[in-house]
Short mmCIF file of C-alpha atoms in Angstrom, two decimals:
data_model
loop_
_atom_site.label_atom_id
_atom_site.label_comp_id
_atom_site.label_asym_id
_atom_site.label_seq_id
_atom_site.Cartn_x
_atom_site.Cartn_y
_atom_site.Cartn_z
CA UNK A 30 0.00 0.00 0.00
CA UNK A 31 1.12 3.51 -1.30
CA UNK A 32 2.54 5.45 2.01
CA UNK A 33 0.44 8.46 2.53
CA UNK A 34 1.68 11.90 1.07
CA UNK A 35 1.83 13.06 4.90
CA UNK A 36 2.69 10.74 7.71
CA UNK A 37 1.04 11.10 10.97
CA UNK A 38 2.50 14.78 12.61
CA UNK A 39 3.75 14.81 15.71
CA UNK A 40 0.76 15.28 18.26
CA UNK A 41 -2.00 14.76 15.85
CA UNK A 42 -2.83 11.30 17.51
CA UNK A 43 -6.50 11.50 18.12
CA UNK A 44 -7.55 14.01 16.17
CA UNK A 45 -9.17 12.13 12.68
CA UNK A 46 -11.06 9.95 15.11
CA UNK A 47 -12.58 12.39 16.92
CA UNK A 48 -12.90 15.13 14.14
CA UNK A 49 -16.66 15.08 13.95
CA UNK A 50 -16.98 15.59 18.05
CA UNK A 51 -14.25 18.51 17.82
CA UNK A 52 -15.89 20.23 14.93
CA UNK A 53 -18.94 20.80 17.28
CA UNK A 54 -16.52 21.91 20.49
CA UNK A 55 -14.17 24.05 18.75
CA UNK A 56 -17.33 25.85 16.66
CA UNK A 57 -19.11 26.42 19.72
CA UNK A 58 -16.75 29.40 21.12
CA UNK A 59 -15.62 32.43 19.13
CA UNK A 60 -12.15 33.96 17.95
CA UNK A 61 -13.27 36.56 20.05
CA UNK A 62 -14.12 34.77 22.88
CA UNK A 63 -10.26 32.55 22.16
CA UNK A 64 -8.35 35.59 21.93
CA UNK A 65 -9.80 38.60 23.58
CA UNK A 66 -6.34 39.21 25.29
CA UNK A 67 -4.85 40.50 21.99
CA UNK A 68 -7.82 42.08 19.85
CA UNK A 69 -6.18 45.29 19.80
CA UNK A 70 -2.96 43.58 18.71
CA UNK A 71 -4.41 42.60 15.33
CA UNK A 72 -3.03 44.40 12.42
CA UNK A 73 -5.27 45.87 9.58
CA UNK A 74 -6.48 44.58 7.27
CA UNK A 75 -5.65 43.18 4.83
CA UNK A 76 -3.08 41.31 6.60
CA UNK A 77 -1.31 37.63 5.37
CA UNK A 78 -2.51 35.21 8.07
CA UNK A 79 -1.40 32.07 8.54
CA UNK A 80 -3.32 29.78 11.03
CA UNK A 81 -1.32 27.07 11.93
CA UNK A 82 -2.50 23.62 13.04
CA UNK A 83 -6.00 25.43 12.00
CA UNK A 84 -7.98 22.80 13.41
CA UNK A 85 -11.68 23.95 11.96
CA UNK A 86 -10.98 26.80 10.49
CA UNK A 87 -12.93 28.75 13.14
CA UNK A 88 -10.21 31.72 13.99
CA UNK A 89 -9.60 31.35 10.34
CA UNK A 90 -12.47 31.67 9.02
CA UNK A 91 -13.17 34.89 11.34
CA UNK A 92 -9.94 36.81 10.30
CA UNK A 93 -10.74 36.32 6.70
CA UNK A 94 -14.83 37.81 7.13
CA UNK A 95 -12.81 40.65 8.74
CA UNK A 96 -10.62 41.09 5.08
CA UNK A 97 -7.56 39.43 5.98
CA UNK A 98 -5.96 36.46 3.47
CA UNK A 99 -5.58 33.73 5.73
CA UNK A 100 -4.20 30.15 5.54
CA UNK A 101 -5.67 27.55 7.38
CA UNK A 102 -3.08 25.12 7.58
CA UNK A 103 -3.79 21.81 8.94
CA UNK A 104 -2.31 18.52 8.63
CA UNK A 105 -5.50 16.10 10.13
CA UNK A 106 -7.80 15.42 6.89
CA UNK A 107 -10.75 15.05 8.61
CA UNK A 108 -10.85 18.44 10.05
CA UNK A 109 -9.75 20.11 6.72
CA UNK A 110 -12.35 18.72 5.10
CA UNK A 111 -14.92 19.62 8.20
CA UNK A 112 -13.55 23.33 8.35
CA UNK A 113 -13.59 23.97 4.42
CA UNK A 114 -17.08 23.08 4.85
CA UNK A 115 -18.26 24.97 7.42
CA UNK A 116 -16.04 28.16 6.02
CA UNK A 117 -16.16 28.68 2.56
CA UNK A 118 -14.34 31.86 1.78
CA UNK A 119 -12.49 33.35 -1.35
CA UNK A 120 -10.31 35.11 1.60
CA UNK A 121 -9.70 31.18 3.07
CA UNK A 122 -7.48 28.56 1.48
CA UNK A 123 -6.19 25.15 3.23
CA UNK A 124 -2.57 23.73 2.96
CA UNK A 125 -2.13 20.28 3.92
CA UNK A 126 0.98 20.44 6.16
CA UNK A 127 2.16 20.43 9.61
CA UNK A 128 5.34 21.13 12.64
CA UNK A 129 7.99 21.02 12.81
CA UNK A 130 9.29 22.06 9.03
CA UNK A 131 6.12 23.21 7.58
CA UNK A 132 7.91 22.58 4.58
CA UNK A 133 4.82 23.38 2.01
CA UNK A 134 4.06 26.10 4.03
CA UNK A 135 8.15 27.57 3.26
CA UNK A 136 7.95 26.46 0.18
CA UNK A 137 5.16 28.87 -0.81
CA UNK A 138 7.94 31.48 -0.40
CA UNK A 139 5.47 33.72 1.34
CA UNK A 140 5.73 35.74 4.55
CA UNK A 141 2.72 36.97 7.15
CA UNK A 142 1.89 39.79 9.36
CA UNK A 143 0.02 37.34 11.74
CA UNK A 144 0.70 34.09 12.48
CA UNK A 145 -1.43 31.74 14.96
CA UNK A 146 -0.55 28.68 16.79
CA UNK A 147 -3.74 27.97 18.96
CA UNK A 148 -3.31 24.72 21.37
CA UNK A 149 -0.31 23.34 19.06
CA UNK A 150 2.75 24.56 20.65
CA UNK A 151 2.46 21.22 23.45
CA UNK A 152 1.81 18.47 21.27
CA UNK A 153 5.66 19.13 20.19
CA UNK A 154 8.09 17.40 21.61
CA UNK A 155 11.55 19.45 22.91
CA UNK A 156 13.79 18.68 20.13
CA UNK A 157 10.98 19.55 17.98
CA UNK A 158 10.12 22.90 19.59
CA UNK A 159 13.59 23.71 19.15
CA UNK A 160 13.32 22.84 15.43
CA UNK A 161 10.27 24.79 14.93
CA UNK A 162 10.85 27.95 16.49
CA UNK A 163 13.27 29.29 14.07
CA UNK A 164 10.92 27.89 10.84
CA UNK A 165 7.98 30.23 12.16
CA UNK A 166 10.29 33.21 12.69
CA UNK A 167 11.51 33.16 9.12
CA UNK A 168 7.63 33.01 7.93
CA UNK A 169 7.52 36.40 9.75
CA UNK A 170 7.17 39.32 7.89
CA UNK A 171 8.99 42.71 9.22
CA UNK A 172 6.93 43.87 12.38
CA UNK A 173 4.56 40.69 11.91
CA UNK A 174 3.19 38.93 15.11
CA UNK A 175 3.13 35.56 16.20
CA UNK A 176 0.30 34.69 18.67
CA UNK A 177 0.75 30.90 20.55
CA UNK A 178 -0.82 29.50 23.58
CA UNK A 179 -0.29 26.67 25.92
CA UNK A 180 -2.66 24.34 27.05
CA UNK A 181 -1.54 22.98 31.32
CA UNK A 182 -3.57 20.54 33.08
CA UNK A 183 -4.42 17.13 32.80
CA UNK A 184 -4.33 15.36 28.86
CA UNK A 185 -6.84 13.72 27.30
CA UNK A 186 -7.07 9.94 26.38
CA UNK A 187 -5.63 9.42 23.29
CA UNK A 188 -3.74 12.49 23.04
CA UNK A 189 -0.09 13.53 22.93
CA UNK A 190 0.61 16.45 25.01
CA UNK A 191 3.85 17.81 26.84
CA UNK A 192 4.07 20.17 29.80
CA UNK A 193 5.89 23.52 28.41
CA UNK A 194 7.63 26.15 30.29
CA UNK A 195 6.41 29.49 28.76
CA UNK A 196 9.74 30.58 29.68
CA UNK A 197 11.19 28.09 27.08
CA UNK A 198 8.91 29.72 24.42
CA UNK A 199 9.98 33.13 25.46
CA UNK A 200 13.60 32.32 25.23
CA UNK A 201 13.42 30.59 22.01
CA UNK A 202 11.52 33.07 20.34
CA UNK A 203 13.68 35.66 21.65
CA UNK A 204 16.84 33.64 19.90
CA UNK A 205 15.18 33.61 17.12
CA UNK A 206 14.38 37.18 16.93
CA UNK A 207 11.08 37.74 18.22
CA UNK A 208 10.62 39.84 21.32
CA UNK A 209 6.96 39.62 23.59
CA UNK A 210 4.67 41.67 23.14
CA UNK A 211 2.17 40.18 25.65
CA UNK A 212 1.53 37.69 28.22
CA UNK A 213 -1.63 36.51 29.42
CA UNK A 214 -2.59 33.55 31.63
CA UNK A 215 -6.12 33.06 31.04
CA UNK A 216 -8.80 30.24 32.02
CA UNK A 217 -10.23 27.48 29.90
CA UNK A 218 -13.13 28.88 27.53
CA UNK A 219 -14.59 25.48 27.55
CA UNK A 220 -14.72 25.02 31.45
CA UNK A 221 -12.73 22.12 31.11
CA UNK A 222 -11.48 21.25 34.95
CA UNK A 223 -8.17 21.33 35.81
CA UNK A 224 -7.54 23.13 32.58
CA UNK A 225 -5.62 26.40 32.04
CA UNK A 226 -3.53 28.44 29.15
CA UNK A 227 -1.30 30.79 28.85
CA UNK A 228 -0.80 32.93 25.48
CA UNK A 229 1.95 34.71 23.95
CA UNK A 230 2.42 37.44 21.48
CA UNK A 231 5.54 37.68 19.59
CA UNK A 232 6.65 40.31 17.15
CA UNK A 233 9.52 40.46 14.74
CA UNK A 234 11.42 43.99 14.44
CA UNK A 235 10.07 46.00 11.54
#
């Protein structure tokens, strides 16, 4: 049997099964609601998004009704195929592609003022952070912004998920010349017990 053009991504291990549950979870809160912490961070439009490990497409598909050209990158089929469903857009194309390299993603030769890594950062592995850091820095356009969060608390059966420092995001963005804009530690939106995040904005120099 022909290998797949993508093997499975680190920290995607769950995901496909589940995609029809997590379409209705992740589409029942808002970008606003997600990211309230750094509304007034959001550049004008139009910006280049990229939304990596886009999940649904729901903060997507909300940056591109507000005139931004986003990407909804996302390596899990079954929620591709489930967000560019729900979220048909001529501001919203999907990339097949995932962390560490995101090497369709560099090979589009493109760079964005936003970038967003919502509940991705801990499904990577150390070594991989450390590979990954310096691949979403170079996607940065002068003065764009990188906005990640990290999920803490307990993981869910079936998933891959490792506990992160934010001070090991904060140095290795900083090494790879991003400086923080913002810091925010905020509670679940889903009311999920035990749960908690923290999020980060990053900027590259202009």
């Amino acid at each position: 049997m022909d290998e797949p053009p993508f093997p499975t991504r680190p920290g995607t291990q769950g995901y496909a099964a589940e995609a029809p549950a997590l379409l209705r979870q992740y589409e029942s809160i808002s970008f606003a609601d997600v990211h309230h912490a750094f509304l007034d961070l959001l550049p004008p439009a139009p910006a280049r998004v990229a939304d990596i490990g886009a999940g649904t497409g729901r903060d997507a598909a909300a940056l591109a009704a507000m005139g931004h050209q986003v990407l909804a990158v996302e390596p899990t089929a079954e929620l591709r195929a489930g967000g560019a469903a729900l979220h048909p857009s001529p501001r919203l194309a999907w990339l097949e592609d995932g962390l560490p390299d995101l090497a369709g993603l560099v090979a589009r030769g493109q760079r964005y003022d936003l970038m967003l890594l919502t509940a991705v950062w801990m499904h990577l592995d150390a070594p991989d952070r450390a590979r990954a850091m310096p691949v979403l820095a170079g996607l940065l356009a002068p003065g764009g912004q990188m906005w990640l969060s990290l999920r803490h608390g307990p993981v869910p059966e079936g998933r891959v998920m490792h506990a992160v420092d934010p001070a090991e995001v904060v140095a290795q963005a900083g090494a790879a010349g991003l400086t923080l804009l913002r810091r925010e530690e905020t509670a679940d939106t889903l009311g999920r017990g035990g749960v908690h995040w923290t999020r980060l904005a990053f900027a590259r120099a202009a």
